[in-house]
Amino acid sequence: MSPRPVPPNVLLRREEIAERVAELGEEISAAYAGAEPVLIAILKGSAIFLADLARALHIDARFDFMSISSYSSERATGVVRIVKDLEHDVEGRHVVIVEDIVDTGLTLNYLRKTIGARRPRSLATVTLLDKAARRILPVPVEWRGFEIPDAFVLGYGLDHQGLYRNVRDLLAVPDISALVARPDLYVDELFPAAAGGRAGSS
Ligand code: IMP
């Protein structure tokens, strides 16, 4: 039997997240009163944040989705590939990019350039999490839920190897090398009911 892993710490409880998402909903509603913005969620990490944020708005909003990937060799350069593009033309529309986390800023910088080139009426970003200390590229972020320290985080949409997205709190991983060696390290502890009966993957 391998020793029990050091469990991840709860960095943000689900209640704290819900409270902050409600505040962001108020602020964004006020900023776009009468405007019907398009919320562009970046898959897959932002799906849960989008679902909660959209229901915290007092204004109507459209949804669209974009999925991008970066090859690991290109990660540090910010060169990414669009895996799934927007369905609708955003020209002349107020656009809000909905991100789960801004880390180096390379991804958001790319998104702002790509979407900005489609001539939206306005372009802004809301991110749930901001690891500001790790920024390589200064990129505008109009709304942020929480500034967090430089730790690898999981839950509330954020994953490691496709796992842990549906954990309700935000967890900070104490030992990333242990998780890299065994991606499902915390699954049994976080989902005890599923222990032993797991099948499939991301
Ligand atoms: P950036 O281009 O370095 O800003 O990275 C943004 C992307 O990296 C996010 O959209 C996430 O997919 C991923 N990412 C960065 N930090 C974390 C983390 O702590 N947990 C999970 N994913 C992360």
Coordinates of N, CA and C and ligand atoms in Angstrom, one line a residue:
M1 N 0.9 -1.2 0.0 CA 0.0 0.0 0.0 C 0.9 1.2 0.0
S2 N 0.6 2.2 -0.9 CA 1.4 3.4 -0.9 C 0.8 4.3 0.2
P3 N 1.7 5.2 0.8 CA 1.2 6.1 1.8 C 0.1 7.0 1.4
R4 N -0.8 7.4 2.3 CA -1.8 8.4 1.9 C -1.2 9.7 1.5
P5 N -1.7 10.2 0.4 CA -1.2 11.5 -0.1 C -1.5 12.6 0.9
V6 N -0.7 13.7 0.9 CA -1.0 14.9 1.7 C -2.2 15.5 1.0
P7 N -3.4 15.7 1.6 CA -4.5 16.2 0.9 C -4.4 17.6 0.4
P8 N -5.1 18.0 -0.6 CA -5.0 19.4 -1.1 C -5.7 20.3 -0.1
N9 N -5.2 21.5 0.0 CA -5.8 22.5 1.0 C -7.0 23.2 0.3
V10 N -8.0 23.5 1.0 CA -9.1 24.3 0.5 C -8.6 25.8 0.4
L11 N -8.4 26.3 -0.7 CA -8.0 27.7 -0.9 C -9.2 28.6 -0.8
L12 N -10.3 28.2 -1.5 CA -11.5 29.0 -1.5 C -12.7 28.1 -1.3
R13 N -13.5 28.3 -0.3 CA -14.6 27.5 -0.1 C -15.7 27.9 -1.1
R14 N -16.6 26.9 -1.3 CA -17.7 27.1 -2.3 C -18.5 28.4 -2.0
E15 N -18.7 28.6 -0.7 CA -19.5 29.8 -0.2 C -18.9 31.1 -0.6
E16 N -17.5 31.1 -0.4 CA -16.8 32.3 -0.7 C -16.8 32.6 -2.2
I17 N -16.7 31.5 -3.0 CA -16.8 31.7 -4.4 C -18.1 32.2 -4.8
A18 N -19.2 31.6 -4.3 CA -20.6 32.0 -4.6 C -20.8 33.5 -4.3
E19 N -20.3 33.9 -3.1 CA -20.4 35.3 -2.7 C -19.8 36.3 -3.7
R20 N -18.5 35.9 -4.1 CA -17.8 36.8 -5.0 C -18.4 36.8 -6.4
V21 N -18.9 35.6 -6.9 CA -19.5 35.5 -8.2 C -20.7 36.4 -8.2
A22 N -21.5 36.4 -7.1 CA -22.7 37.3 -7.0 C -22.3 38.7 -7.2
E23 N -21.2 39.1 -6.5 CA -20.7 40.5 -6.6 C -20.3 40.9 -8.1
L24 N -19.6 39.9 -8.7 CA -19.2 40.1 -10.1 C -20.4 40.3 -11.0
G25 N -21.4 39.5 -10.7 CA -22.6 39.6 -11.5 C -23.3 41.0 -11.4
E26 N -23.3 41.5 -10.2 CA -23.8 42.9 -10.0 C -23.0 43.9 -10.8
E27 N -21.7 43.8 -10.7 CA -20.8 44.8 -11.3 C -20.9 44.7 -12.9
I28 N -21.0 43.5 -13.4 CA -21.0 43.3 -14.8 C -22.4 43.7 -15.3
S29 N -23.5 43.5 -14.5 CA -24.8 43.9 -14.9 C -24.9 45.4 -15.0
A30 N -24.3 46.1 -14.1 CA -24.3 47.5 -14.0 C -23.5 48.1 -15.3
A31 N -22.4 47.4 -15.6 CA -21.6 47.9 -16.7 C -22.2 47.8 -18.0
Y32 N -23.1 46.8 -18.2 CA -23.7 46.5 -19.5 C -25.2 46.7 -19.5
A33 N -25.7 47.5 -18.6 CA -27.2 47.7 -18.5 C -27.7 48.1 -19.9
G34 N -28.7 47.4 -20.3 CA -29.3 47.7 -21.6 C -28.5 47.2 -22.8
A35 N -27.4 46.5 -22.6 CA -26.5 46.2 -23.7 C -26.5 44.8 -24.3
E36 N -27.0 43.8 -23.5 CA -26.9 42.4 -23.9 C -25.6 41.9 -24.4
P37 N -24.6 41.8 -23.5 CA -23.3 41.4 -24.0 C -23.2 39.9 -24.4
V38 N -22.2 39.6 -25.1 CA -21.9 38.2 -25.5 C -20.8 37.7 -24.5
L39 N -21.1 36.6 -23.7 CA -20.1 36.1 -22.8 C -19.4 34.9 -23.6
I40 N -18.1 35.1 -23.7 CA -17.4 34.0 -24.4 C -16.6 33.2 -23.4
A41 N -17.0 32.0 -23.1 CA -16.3 31.1 -22.2 C -15.3 30.3 -22.9
I42 N -14.1 30.2 -22.2 CA -13.0 29.5 -22.8 C -13.1 28.1 -22.2
L43 N -13.3 27.1 -23.0 CA -13.5 25.7 -22.6 C -12.2 25.1 -22.3
K44 N -12.2 24.1 -21.3 CA -13.4 23.7 -20.6 C -13.4 24.3 -19.2
G45 N -12.3 24.9 -18.8 CA -12.1 25.4 -17.4 C -13.2 26.4 -17.0
S46 N -13.7 27.2 -17.9 CA -14.6 28.3 -17.5 C -16.1 27.9 -17.5
A47 N -16.4 26.7 -17.8 CA -17.8 26.3 -18.0 C -18.6 26.5 -16.7
I48 N -18.0 26.1 -15.6 CA -18.7 26.2 -14.3 C -18.8 27.6 -13.9
F49 N -17.8 28.4 -14.1 CA -17.8 29.8 -13.7 C -18.9 30.5 -14.6
L50 N -18.9 30.2 -15.9 CA -19.9 30.8 -16.7 C -21.3 30.5 -16.2
A51 N -21.5 29.3 -15.9 CA -22.9 28.9 -15.5 C -23.3 29.7 -14.3
D52 N -22.5 29.8 -13.3 CA -22.8 30.6 -12.1 C -22.9 32.1 -12.3
L53 N -21.9 32.6 -13.1 CA -21.8 34.0 -13.3 C -23.0 34.5 -14.1
A54 N -23.4 33.7 -15.1 CA -24.5 34.1 -16.0 C -25.8 34.2 -15.2
R55 N -26.0 33.3 -14.2 CA -27.2 33.4 -13.4 C -27.1 34.4 -12.3
A56 N -26.0 35.0 -12.1 CA -25.9 36.1 -11.2 C -26.1 37.5 -11.9
L57 N -26.3 37.5 -13.2 CA -26.5 38.7 -13.9 C -28.0 39.1 -13.9
H58 N -28.2 40.4 -13.9 CA -29.6 40.9 -13.9 C -30.0 41.3 -15.4
I59 N -29.1 41.1 -16.3 CA -29.4 41.5 -17.7 C -29.3 40.2 -18.5
D60 N -29.9 40.3 -19.7 CA -29.8 39.1 -20.6 C -28.4 39.1 -21.2
A61 N -27.9 37.9 -21.6 CA -26.6 37.8 -22.2 C -26.6 36.6 -23.1
R62 N -25.9 36.7 -24.2 CA -25.7 35.6 -25.1 C -24.4 34.8 -24.7
F63 N -24.4 33.5 -25.0 CA -23.2 32.7 -24.7 C -22.6 32.3 -26.0
D64 N -21.3 32.2 -26.0 CA -20.5 31.5 -27.1 C -19.3 30.9 -26.4
F65 N -18.7 30.0 -27.1 CA -17.6 29.2 -26.5 C -16.5 29.1 -27.5
M66 N -15.3 29.1 -26.9 CA -14.1 28.9 -27.7 C -13.2 27.9 -27.0
S67 N -12.6 27.0 -27.7 CA -11.6 26.1 -27.1 C -10.3 26.2 -27.8
I68 N -9.3 26.3 -27.0 CA -7.9 26.5 -27.5 C -7.0 25.5 -26.9
S69 N -5.9 25.2 -27.6 CA -4.9 24.3 -26.9 C -3.5 24.8 -27.2
S70 N -2.6 24.6 -26.3 CA -1.2 24.9 -26.6 C -0.4 23.7 -26.5
Y71 N 0.4 23.4 -27.5 CA 1.3 22.3 -27.4 C 2.3 22.6 -26.3
S72 N 2.7 21.6 -25.5 CA 3.5 21.8 -24.3 C 4.8 22.6 -24.8
S73 N 5.3 22.2 -25.9 CA 6.6 22.9 -26.4 C 6.3 24.4 -26.7
E74 N 5.1 24.7 -27.0 CA 4.8 26.1 -27.3 C 4.2 26.9 -26.2
R75 N 4.0 26.2 -25.0 CA 3.3 26.8 -23.9 C 3.9 28.2 -23.5
A76 N 5.2 28.2 -23.4 CA 5.9 29.4 -22.9 C 5.8 30.5 -24.0
T77 N 5.5 30.2 -25.2 CA 5.5 31.3 -26.2 C 4.1 31.9 -26.4
G78 N 3.1 31.2 -25.9 CA 1.7 31.8 -26.1 C 1.1 31.4 -27.4
V79 N 1.8 30.5 -28.2 CA 1.3 30.1 -29.5 C 0.2 29.0 -29.2
V80 N -1.0 29.4 -29.6 CA -2.1 28.4 -29.3 C -2.8 28.1 -30.6
R81 N -3.6 27.1 -30.6 CA -4.4 26.6 -31.7 C -5.8 26.7 -31.3
I82 N -6.7 27.2 -32.2 CA -8.1 27.2 -31.9 C -8.7 25.8 -32.2
V83 N -9.2 25.1 -31.2 CA -9.7 23.8 -31.4 C -11.2 23.9 -31.7
K84 N -11.9 24.9 -31.1 CA -13.3 25.1 -31.4 C -13.5 26.6 -31.5
D85 N -14.0 27.1 -32.6 CA -14.1 28.6 -32.7 C -15.5 29.0 -32.3
L86 N -15.7 30.3 -32.2 CA -17.0 30.9 -31.9 C -18.0 30.5 -33.0
E87 N -19.3 30.4 -32.6 CA -20.3 30.1 -33.5 C -20.8 31.4 -34.2
H88 N -20.8 32.5 -33.4 CA -21.4 33.7 -33.9 C -20.4 34.8 -34.2
D89 N -20.8 35.7 -35.1 CA -20.0 36.8 -35.4 C -20.1 37.8 -34.3
V90 N -19.0 38.3 -33.8 CA -19.1 39.3 -32.6 C -18.9 40.7 -33.1
E91 N -18.8 41.0 -34.4 CA -18.6 42.3 -34.9 C -19.7 43.2 -34.3
G92 N -19.3 44.4 -33.7 CA -20.3 45.3 -33.3 C -21.0 45.0 -31.9
R93 N -20.6 43.9 -31.3 CA -21.2 43.4 -30.1 C -20.3 43.7 -28.9
H94 N -20.9 43.9 -27.7 CA -20.1 44.0 -26.5 C -19.7 42.6 -26.1
V95 N -18.4 42.3 -25.9 CA -17.9 41.0 -25.7 C -17.2 40.9 -24.3
V96 N -17.6 39.9 -23.5 CA -16.9 39.7 -22.3 C -16.2 38.3 -22.3
I97 N -14.9 38.2 -22.3 CA -14.2 36.9 -22.2 C -14.3 36.4 -20.8
V98 N -14.8 35.2 -20.6 CA -14.9 34.6 -19.3 C -13.9 33.5 -19.1
E99 N -12.9 33.8 -18.2 CA -11.8 32.9 -18.0 C -11.8 32.3 -16.6
D100 N -11.3 31.1 -16.5 CA -11.2 30.6 -15.2 C -10.0 31.1 -14.4
I101 N -8.8 31.3 -15.1 CA -7.6 31.7 -14.4 C -6.7 32.4 -15.4
V102 N -6.1 33.5 -15.0 CA -5.1 34.1 -15.8 C -3.8 33.9 -15.0
D103 N -2.8 33.3 -15.7 CA -1.6 32.9 -15.1 C -0.5 33.8 -15.7
T104 N 0.2 33.3 -16.7 CA 1.2 34.1 -17.3 C 0.6 35.3 -18.1
G105 N -0.6 35.1 -18.6 CA -1.3 36.1 -19.4 C -1.2 35.8 -20.9
L106 N -0.4 34.8 -21.2 CA -0.2 34.5 -22.7 C -1.5 34.1 -23.4
T107 N -2.3 33.3 -22.7 CA -3.5 32.8 -23.3 C -4.5 34.0 -23.5
L108 N -4.6 34.8 -22.5 CA -5.6 35.9 -22.5 C -5.1 36.9 -23.6
N109 N -3.8 37.1 -23.7 CA -3.3 38.0 -24.7 C -3.7 37.6 -26.1
Y110 N -3.5 36.3 -26.3 CA -3.9 35.7 -27.6 C -5.4 35.9 -27.9
L111 N -6.2 35.6 -26.8 CA -7.6 35.6 -27.0 C -8.1 37.1 -27.3
R112 N -7.5 38.0 -26.6 CA -7.9 39.4 -26.8 C -7.5 39.9 -28.2
K113 N -6.3 39.4 -28.7 CA -5.9 39.8 -30.1 C -6.9 39.2 -31.1
T114 N -7.1 37.9 -30.9 CA -7.9 37.1 -31.9 C -9.4 37.6 -31.9
I115 N -9.9 37.8 -30.8 CA -11.3 38.3 -30.7 C -11.4 39.8 -31.1
G116 N -10.4 40.5 -30.6 CA -10.4 41.9 -30.9 C -10.3 42.2 -32.4
A117 N -9.7 41.3 -33.2 CA -9.5 41.5 -34.6 C -10.9 41.3 -35.3
R118 N -11.9 40.8 -34.6 CA -13.2 40.6 -35.2 C -14.1 41.8 -35.0
R119 N -13.5 42.9 -34.5 CA -14.2 44.2 -34.3 C -15.4 44.2 -33.5
P120 N -15.3 43.7 -32.2 CA -16.4 43.8 -31.3 C -16.6 45.3 -31.0
R121 N -17.8 45.6 -30.5 CA -18.0 47.0 -30.1 C -17.1 47.4 -28.8
S122 N -17.0 46.4 -27.9 CA -16.1 46.5 -26.8 C -15.7 45.2 -26.4
L123 N -14.5 45.1 -25.7 CA -14.0 43.8 -25.3 C -13.4 43.9 -23.9
A124 N -13.9 43.1 -23.0 CA -13.4 43.1 -21.6 C -13.3 41.6 -21.2
T125 N -12.6 41.4 -20.0 CA -12.4 40.1 -19.5 C -12.8 40.0 -18.1
V126 N -13.5 38.9 -17.7 CA -13.7 38.6 -16.3 C -13.0 37.3 -16.1
T127 N -12.2 37.2 -15.0 CA -11.5 36.0 -14.7 C -11.9 35.7 -13.2
L128 N -12.2 34.4 -12.9 CA -12.4 34.1 -11.5 C -11.1 34.2 -10.7
L129 N -10.0 33.7 -11.3 CA -8.8 33.7 -10.5 C -7.7 34.4 -11.2
D130 N -6.8 35.1 -10.5 CA -5.7 35.8 -11.1 C -4.4 35.5 -10.3
K131 N -3.5 34.8 -11.0 CA -2.2 34.6 -10.4 C -1.3 35.7 -10.8
A132 N -1.5 36.9 -10.3 CA -0.9 38.1 -10.8 C 0.6 38.0 -10.7
A133 N 1.1 37.3 -9.7 CA 2.6 37.3 -9.5 C 3.3 36.5 -10.6
R134 N 2.6 35.8 -11.4 CA 3.2 35.0 -12.5 C 3.1 35.6 -13.8
R135 N 2.6 36.8 -13.9 CA 2.3 37.4 -15.2 C 3.6 37.6 -16.0
I136 N 3.6 37.2 -17.2 CA 4.8 37.5 -18.1 C 4.4 38.6 -19.0
L137 N 3.1 38.6 -19.5 CA 2.6 39.7 -20.4 C 1.6 40.5 -19.6
P138 N 1.8 41.8 -19.5 CA 0.7 42.6 -18.9 C -0.5 42.6 -19.8
V139 N -1.6 42.2 -19.3 CA -2.8 42.1 -20.2 C -4.0 42.7 -19.4
P140 N -4.8 43.5 -20.0 CA -5.9 44.1 -19.2 C -6.9 43.0 -18.7
V141 N -7.3 43.1 -17.4 CA -8.3 42.2 -16.8 C -9.3 43.2 -16.1
E142 N -10.5 43.3 -16.7 CA -11.4 44.3 -16.1 C -12.0 43.8 -14.8
W143 N -12.3 42.5 -14.7 CA -12.9 42.0 -13.4 C -12.2 40.8 -13.0
R144 N -11.8 40.7 -11.8 CA -11.2 39.4 -11.3 C -12.0 39.0 -10.0
G145 N -12.1 37.7 -9.8 CA -12.8 37.3 -8.6 C -11.8 37.3 -7.4
F146 N -10.7 36.6 -7.6 CA -9.7 36.5 -6.5 C -8.3 36.6 -7.1
E147 N -7.4 37.3 -6.4 CA -6.0 37.1 -6.7 C -5.5 36.0 -5.8
I148 N -4.8 35.0 -6.4 CA -4.4 33.9 -5.6 C -2.9 33.7 -5.7
P149 N -2.3 33.1 -4.7 CA -0.8 32.9 -4.7 C -0.4 31.9 -5.8
D150 N 0.9 31.8 -6.1 CA 1.4 31.0 -7.1 C 1.4 29.5 -6.6
A151 N 0.2 28.9 -6.8 CA 0.1 27.4 -6.4 C -0.7 26.8 -7.5
F152 N -0.6 25.5 -7.7 CA -1.4 24.9 -8.7 C -2.8 24.6 -8.1
V153 N -3.8 25.0 -8.7 CA -5.2 24.9 -8.1 C -6.1 24.0 -9.0
L154 N -7.0 23.4 -8.3 CA -8.0 22.4 -8.9 C -9.4 22.7 -8.4
G155 N -10.3 22.3 -9.2 CA -11.7 22.4 -8.7 C -12.4 23.6 -9.3
Y156 N -13.8 23.7 -9.2 CA -14.6 24.8 -9.7 C -14.2 25.0 -11.2
G157 N -14.1 23.9 -11.9 CA -13.8 24.0 -13.4 C -12.3 23.7 -13.7
L158 N -11.4 23.9 -12.8 CA -10.0 23.7 -13.1 C -9.6 22.3 -12.9
D159 N -8.7 21.8 -13.8 CA -8.4 20.4 -13.8 C -6.9 20.1 -13.7
H160 N -6.6 18.8 -13.5 CA -5.3 18.3 -13.9 C -5.6 17.1 -14.7
Q161 N -5.1 17.0 -15.9 CA -5.3 15.9 -16.8 C -6.8 15.5 -16.9
G162 N -7.6 16.6 -16.9 CA -9.1 16.3 -17.1 C -9.8 15.9 -15.9
L163 N -9.1 15.8 -14.8 CA -9.8 15.4 -13.5 C -10.0 16.6 -12.6
Y164 N -10.9 16.4 -11.7 CA -11.2 17.3 -10.6 C -12.0 18.6 -10.9
R165 N -12.5 18.7 -12.2 CA -13.2 19.9 -12.5 C -14.5 20.1 -11.7
N166 N -15.1 19.0 -11.3 CA -16.4 19.1 -10.6 C -16.2 19.1 -9.1
V167 N -15.0 19.3 -8.6 CA -14.9 19.5 -7.1 C -15.4 20.9 -6.8
R168 N -16.2 21.1 -5.8 CA -17.0 22.3 -5.6 C -16.2 23.4 -5.0
D169 N -15.2 23.1 -4.2 CA -14.3 24.1 -3.6 C -13.1 24.3 -4.5
L170 N -12.3 25.3 -4.3 CA -11.0 25.5 -5.0 C -9.9 25.0 -4.1
L171 N -9.2 24.0 -4.6 CA -8.1 23.4 -3.8 C -6.7 23.8 -4.3
A172 N -5.8 23.9 -3.4 CA -4.4 24.2 -3.8 C -3.6 22.9 -3.6
V173 N -2.8 22.5 -4.6 CA -2.1 21.2 -4.5 C -0.8 21.4 -3.8
P174 N -0.6 20.7 -2.7 CA 0.7 20.9 -1.9 C 1.9 20.4 -2.6
D175 N 1.8 19.3 -3.4 CA 3.0 18.7 -4.0 C 2.6 18.3 -5.5
I176 N 2.9 19.2 -6.3 CA 2.5 19.0 -7.7 C 3.2 17.9 -8.4
S177 N 4.5 17.6 -7.9 CA 5.2 16.5 -8.6 C 4.5 15.1 -8.3
A178 N 3.9 15.0 -7.1 CA 3.2 13.8 -6.7 C 2.0 13.6 -7.6
L179 N 1.3 14.7 -7.9 CA 0.1 14.7 -8.8 C 0.5 14.4 -10.3
V180 N 1.6 15.0 -10.7 CA 2.1 14.7 -12.0 C 2.4 13.2 -12.2
A181 N 3.0 12.6 -11.2 CA 3.3 11.2 -11.2 C 2.1 10.3 -11.2
R182 N 1.0 10.8 -10.5 CA -0.2 10.0 -10.4 C -1.4 11.0 -10.5
P183 N -1.9 11.2 -11.7 CA -2.9 12.3 -11.8 C -4.2 12.0 -11.0
D184 N -4.5 10.8 -10.7 CA -5.8 10.5 -9.9 C -5.5 10.4 -8.4
L185 N -4.4 11.0 -8.0 CA -4.0 10.9 -6.6 C -5.1 11.2 -5.6
Y186 N -5.9 12.3 -5.9 CA -6.8 12.7 -4.9 C -8.3 12.3 -5.1
V187 N -8.4 11.5 -6.2 CA -9.8 11.2 -6.6 C -10.6 10.4 -5.6
D188 N -10.0 9.4 -5.0 CA -10.7 8.6 -4.1 C -11.1 9.4 -2.8
E189 N -10.2 10.2 -2.4 CA -10.4 11.0 -1.2 C -11.5 12.1 -1.4
L190 N -11.5 12.7 -2.6 CA -12.5 13.7 -2.9 C -13.8 13.2 -3.3
F191 N -13.8 12.0 -3.8 CA -15.1 11.3 -4.3 C -15.2 9.9 -3.7
P192 N -15.3 9.9 -2.3 CA -15.2 8.5 -1.7 C -16.3 7.6 -2.2
A193 N -17.4 8.1 -2.6 CA -18.5 7.2 -3.1 C -18.1 6.5 -4.3
A194 N -17.2 7.1 -5.1 CA -16.8 6.5 -6.4 C -15.6 5.6 -6.2
A195 N -15.0 5.5 -5.1 CA -13.8 4.7 -4.9 C -14.1 3.2 -5.3
G196 N -13.3 2.7 -6.1 CA -13.4 1.3 -6.5 C -14.3 1.1 -7.7
G197 N -15.2 2.1 -8.0 CA -16.1 1.9 -9.1 C -15.9 2.8 -10.3
R198 N -14.6 3.3 -10.3 CA -14.3 4.3 -11.4 C -14.1 3.6 -12.7
A199 N -14.6 4.3 -13.8 CA -14.4 3.9 -15.1 C -14.3 5.1 -16.0
G200 N -13.5 4.9 -17.1 CA -13.4 6.0 -18.1 C -12.4 7.1 -17.6
S201 N -12.4 8.2 -18.4 CA -11.4 9.3 -18.1 C -12.1 10.6 -18.5
S202 N -11.2 11.6 -18.8 CA -11.7 12.9 -19.2 C -12.4 12.9 -20.5
Ligands
IMP1 P1 -1.7 31.4 -19.0 O1 -1.7 31.5 -20.5 O2 -0.3 31.1 -18.4 O3 -2.3 32.7 -18.4 O4 -2.5 30.2 -18.6 C1 -3.9 30.1 -18.6 C2 -4.3 28.7 -18.6 O5 -3.4 27.8 -17.9 C3 -5.6 28.6 -17.9 O6 -6.7 28.9 -18.7 C4 -5.6 27.2 -17.3 O7 -6.1 26.3 -18.3 C5 -4.1 26.9 -17.1 N1 -3.7 27.0 -15.7 C6 -2.9 28.0 -15.2 N2 -2.8 27.8 -13.9 C7 -3.5 26.7 -13.5 C8 -3.8 26.0 -12.3 O8 -3.3 26.4 -11.2 N3 -4.6 25.0 -12.3 C9 -5.2 24.5 -13.5 N4 -5.0 25.1 -14.7 C10 -4.1 26.2 -14.7

